[in-house]
Structures are given as C-alpha cells and as structure tokens.
Short mmCIF file of the C-alpha atoms (twelve columns), coordinates in Angstrom:
data_MODEL
# 
_entry.id   MODEL 
# 
loop_
_atom_site.group_PDB 
_atom_site.id 
_atom_site.type_symbol 
_atom_site.label_atom_id 
_atom_site.label_alt_id 
_atom_site.label_comp_id 
_atom_site.label_asym_id 
_atom_site.label_seq_id 
_atom_site.Cartn_x 
_atom_site.Cartn_y 
_atom_site.Cartn_z 
_atom_site.pdbx_PDB_model_num 
ATOM 1   C CA . MET A 1   -22.262 -3.974  -12.470 1 
ATOM 2   C CA . SER A 2   -22.542 -3.782  -8.675  1 
ATOM 3   C CA . SER A 3   -21.251 -0.849  -6.665  1 
ATOM 4   C CA . TRP A 4   -17.746 -0.827  -5.230  1 
ATOM 5   C CA . GLU A 5   -17.242 -1.682  -1.570  1 
ATOM 6   C CA . LEU A 6   -13.996 -2.071  0.331   1 
ATOM 7   C CA . ASP A 7   -13.437 -5.637  1.489   1 
ATOM 8   C CA . PRO A 8   -13.936 -5.634  5.289   1 
ATOM 9   C CA . ARG A 9   -10.644 -7.510  5.804   1 
ATOM 10  C CA . LEU A 10  -8.728  -4.712  4.081   1 
ATOM 11  C CA . ALA A 11  -10.601 -2.092  6.098   1 
ATOM 12  C CA . ALA A 12  -10.026 -3.859  9.420   1 
ATOM 13  C CA . GLY A 13  -6.284  -4.192  9.034   1 
ATOM 14  C CA . SER A 14  -5.452  -0.763  7.662   1 
ATOM 15  C CA . ALA A 15  -5.973  2.986   8.015   1 
ATOM 16  C CA . ALA A 16  -7.334  5.187   5.228   1 
ATOM 17  C CA . LEU A 17  -4.883  7.818   4.011   1 
ATOM 18  C CA . GLY A 18  -6.906  9.273   1.149   1 
ATOM 19  C CA . SER A 19  -7.430  8.789   -2.542  1 
ATOM 20  C CA . VAL A 20  -5.820  9.748   -5.796  1 
ATOM 21  C CA . GLY A 21  -8.432  9.649   -8.521  1 
ATOM 22  C CA . ALA A 22  -10.352 6.378   -8.180  1 
ATOM 23  C CA . ILE A 23  -7.632  4.690   -6.107  1 
ATOM 24  C CA . GLN A 24  -7.958  4.457   -2.345  1 
ATOM 25  C CA . ILE A 25  -4.677  4.504   -0.411  1 
ATOM 26  C CA . ARG A 26  -4.441  2.762   2.955   1 
ATOM 27  C CA . ALA A 27  -1.609  2.030   5.402   1 
ATOM 28  C CA . LEU A 28  -0.724  -1.126  7.305   1 
ATOM 29  C CA . HIS A 29  0.839   1.066   9.984   1 
ATOM 30  C CA . THR A 30  1.119   -1.560  12.732  1 
ATOM 31  C CA . GLN A 31  3.640   -3.619  10.740  1 
ATOM 32  C CA . PRO A 32  7.417   -3.341  11.236  1 
ATOM 33  C CA . TRP A 33  7.700   -2.239  7.593   1 
ATOM 34  C CA . PRO A 34  6.366   0.947   5.972   1 
ATOM 35  C CA . TRP A 35  3.464   -0.558  4.008   1 
ATOM 36  C CA . LEU A 36  0.835   0.970   1.734   1 
ATOM 37  C CA . LEU A 37  -2.153  -0.555  -0.055  1 
ATOM 38  C CA . LEU A 38  -3.609  0.793   -3.294  1 
ATOM 39  C CA . ILE A 39  -7.194  -0.287  -3.917  1 
ATOM 40  C CA . PRO A 40  -8.871  0.729   -7.168  1 
ATOM 41  C CA . ARG A 41  -12.540 1.584   -6.809  1 
ATOM 42  C CA . GLN A 42  -13.789 -0.594  -9.626  1 
ATOM 43  C CA . PRO A 43  -16.281 -3.287  -8.624  1 
ATOM 44  C CA . ASN A 44  -15.654 -6.997  -9.123  1 
ATOM 45  C CA . VAL A 45  -11.965 -6.699  -10.033 1 
ATOM 46  C CA . THR A 46  -9.427  -9.276  -8.915  1 
ATOM 47  C CA . GLU A 47  -6.595  -8.796  -11.441 1 
ATOM 48  C CA . LEU A 48  -4.657  -5.804  -12.743 1 
ATOM 49  C CA . PHE A 49  -5.566  -6.737  -16.311 1 
ATOM 50  C CA . ASP A 50  -9.275  -6.500  -15.384 1 
ATOM 51  C CA . LEU A 51  -8.997  -2.764  -14.709 1 
ATOM 52  C CA . VAL A 52  -10.421 -0.353  -17.256 1 
ATOM 53  C CA . GLU A 53  -8.229  2.329   -18.746 1 
ATOM 54  C CA . PRO A 54  -7.235  4.891   -17.567 1 
ATOM 55  C CA . LEU A 55  -7.466  3.275   -14.086 1 
ATOM 56  C CA . ARG A 56  -4.972  0.563   -15.071 1 
ATOM 57  C CA . SER A 57  -2.387  3.147   -16.084 1 
ATOM 58  C CA . GLN A 58  -3.145  5.320   -13.079 1 
ATOM 59  C CA . ILE A 59  -2.516  2.553   -10.536 1 
ATOM 60  C CA . HIS A 60  0.734   1.635   -12.283 1 
ATOM 61  C CA . VAL A 61  2.029   5.210   -12.247 1 
ATOM 62  C CA . LEU A 62  0.812   5.823   -8.693  1 
ATOM 63  C CA . SER A 63  2.522   2.659   -7.402  1 
ATOM 64  C CA . LEU A 64  5.818   3.823   -8.911  1 
ATOM 65  C CA . GLN A 65  5.458   7.337   -7.487  1 
ATOM 66  C CA . LEU A 66  4.575   6.080   -4.011  1 
ATOM 67  C CA . GLY A 67  7.338   3.478   -4.151  1 
ATOM 68  C CA . ALA A 68  9.909   6.163   -4.932  1 
ATOM 69  C CA . ALA A 69  8.526   8.420   -2.194  1 
ATOM 70  C CA . LEU A 70  8.599   5.582   0.369   1 
ATOM 71  C CA . LYS A 71  12.163  4.707   -0.581  1 
ATOM 72  C CA . HIS A 72  13.223  8.293   -0.028  1 
ATOM 73  C CA . GLU A 73  11.240  8.950   3.190   1 
ATOM 74  C CA . PHE A 74  12.260  5.712   4.905   1 
ATOM 75  C CA . ARG A 75  15.726  5.369   3.324   1 
ATOM 76  C CA . ALA A 76  14.725  1.894   2.183   1 
ATOM 77  C CA . ASP A 77  17.092  -0.456  0.388   1 
ATOM 78  C CA . LYS A 78  14.317  -2.077  -1.665  1 
ATOM 79  C CA . ILE A 79  10.672  -1.469  -2.506  1 
ATOM 80  C CA . ASN A 80  8.418   -4.511  -2.931  1 
ATOM 81  C CA . ILE A 81  5.289   -4.033  -5.057  1 
ATOM 82  C CA . ALA A 82  2.891   -6.965  -5.337  1 
ATOM 83  C CA . ALA A 83  -0.711  -7.907  -6.074  1 
ATOM 84  C CA . LEU A 84  -1.266  -11.248 -4.358  1 
ATOM 85  C CA . GLY A 85  -4.965  -11.492 -3.536  1 
ATOM 86  C CA . ASN A 86  -4.980  -15.130 -2.476  1 
ATOM 87  C CA . VAL A 87  -6.655  -14.375 0.860   1 
ATOM 88  C CA . VAL A 88  -8.534  -11.184 -0.111  1 
ATOM 89  C CA . PRO A 89  -9.475  -11.434 -3.792  1 
ATOM 90  C CA . GLN A 90  -10.432 -7.746  -4.160  1 
ATOM 91  C CA . LEU A 91  -7.639  -6.199  -6.213  1 
ATOM 92  C CA . HIS A 92  -5.149  -4.351  -4.046  1 
ATOM 93  C CA . LEU A 93  -1.468  -3.555  -4.521  1 
ATOM 94  C CA . HIS A 94  1.000   -3.793  -1.672  1 
ATOM 95  C CA . ILE A 95  3.907   -1.337  -1.602  1 
ATOM 96  C CA . VAL A 96  6.381   -2.270  1.129   1 
ATOM 97  C CA . ALA A 97  9.606   -0.437  1.986   1 
ATOM 98  C CA . ARG A 98  12.320  -2.907  2.988   1 
ATOM 99  C CA . SER A 99  15.669  -2.290  4.620   1 
ATOM 100 C CA . GLU A 100 18.623  -4.541  5.306   1 
ATOM 101 C CA . GLY A 101 18.328  -5.662  8.898   1 
ATOM 102 C CA . ASP A 102 14.527  -5.434  9.092   1 
ATOM 103 C CA . PRO A 103 12.915  -8.402  10.911  1 
ATOM 104 C CA . ALA A 104 12.337  -10.372 7.691   1 
ATOM 105 C CA . TRP A 105 15.349  -9.293  5.591   1 
ATOM 106 C CA . PRO A 106 16.039  -10.647 3.015   1 
ATOM 107 C CA . GLY A 107 12.982  -12.929 3.049   1 
ATOM 108 C CA . PRO A 108 9.392   -11.982 2.218   1 
ATOM 109 C CA . VAL A 109 7.117   -10.135 4.637   1 
ATOM 110 C CA . TRP A 110 4.029   -12.192 3.757   1 
ATOM 111 C CA . GLY A 111 2.657   -14.314 6.567   1 
ATOM 112 C CA . ARG A 112 5.085   -13.073 9.219   1 
ATOM 113 C CA . THR A 113 3.925   -12.641 12.801  1 
ATOM 114 C CA . GLU A 114 6.144   -9.938  14.286  1 
ATOM 115 C CA . PRO A 115 4.493   -8.017  17.116  1 
ATOM 116 C CA . ALA A 116 2.688   -4.818  16.160  1 
ATOM 117 C CA . LEU A 117 4.554   -1.555  16.554  1 
ATOM 118 C CA . SER A 118 3.944   0.265   19.832  1 
ATOM 119 C CA . GLU A 119 1.124   2.812   19.739  1 
ATOM 120 C CA . PRO A 120 3.521   5.803   19.674  1 
ATOM 121 C CA . ASP A 121 5.496   4.158   16.844  1 
ATOM 122 C CA . GLN A 122 2.238   3.427   14.987  1 
ATOM 123 C CA . ALA A 123 1.237   7.082   15.253  1 
ATOM 124 C CA . THR A 124 4.631   8.223   13.995  1 
ATOM 125 C CA . ARG A 125 4.572   5.699   11.132  1 
ATOM 126 C CA . LEU A 126 1.056   6.751   10.135  1 
ATOM 127 C CA . GLN A 127 2.051   10.422  10.151  1 
ATOM 128 C CA . ARG A 128 5.053   9.725   7.902   1 
ATOM 129 C CA . LEU A 129 2.955   7.603   5.522   1 
ATOM 130 C CA . ARG A 130 0.326   10.370  5.338   1 
ATOM 131 C CA . LEU A 131 3.069   12.823  4.408   1 
ATOM 132 C CA . VAL A 132 4.304   10.514  1.621   1 
ATOM 133 C CA . VAL A 133 0.780   10.159  0.212   1 
ATOM 134 C CA . LEU A 134 0.125   13.895  0.471   1 
ATOM 135 C CA . GLN A 135 3.346   14.726  -1.389  1 
ATOM 136 C CA . VAL A 136 2.477   12.333  -4.210  1 
ATOM 137 C CA . ALA A 137 -1.162  13.476  -4.345  1 
ATOM 138 C CA . LEU A 138 -0.103  17.119  -4.567  1 
ATOM 139 C CA . SER A 139 2.308   16.301  -7.398  1 
ATOM 140 C CA . GLU A 140 -0.649  14.828  -9.321  1 
ATOM 141 C CA . ARG A 141 -2.446  18.195  -9.418  1 
# 
C-alpha cells in the first residue's frame, strides 16, 4: 500500500483547519457558503465503503458532529453532506451549510461560479470555521 498524500486539487482550493484522528479537515473559505471537507488519511480510497474500520465509523460520526456545529454557528436552514469525487477521486466529504436566500438556494452548490468572498470576509469565515472544528475536536477528547 502506498503512502497517503493529499490530492493537489484539494490542497489548492482549501485551507487546512486541523485533524481529528486520521481525518484531515479543510475549509473552502472563499465560497459564499460555509463549507468543510473531511479527507481520511487512508491511501488509495475513493469510496466510503473502502475505508477500514474504525475510520469508516469515525468519518461518519465526525461529519454529523461538524454538520450540527455548522448549523448552529451559521444558523443554517439545511446541511448538505456529500461524497461526489467525480473530479477529484480521492475520498473527501463535503459538509455545506445552506440558508434560504443564499446565492444558490434551493438548488445545489456544485459547479456554481459566484465570486469569491472578499478577503476580510474570507478571514472572518475561516476564523468561524476554525472555531467550529476546534469545538468538535475538543469534544472528541
């Protein structure tokens, strides 16, 4: 089995927020939606069912915890959790906080081309996402 490496496309479009166990957490902080990525550090995995236990259970539980925390922090109306991987096959889960009236509501966020948030808004978003991840990570201890 080869060693795990983060796909460069995931790295380029996101900011690292930390890890919980063997799951890296990243933020797509330039998007109009609060958006996290969970990337399990298991090499050559493209599907959730390919994950070894306990990593499979851990990513499931972590996605639910982060989804609940995002919903609370951003007062979201809906949390979208998905593992698409059509463009980047490396397994990664998207957790997106959606609100009525956001630029894509009620449609999907995939493939949209809204302008990036301003740099001050990106910094604020990243700070809030870091807080969400920290709260969940601390609850894991």
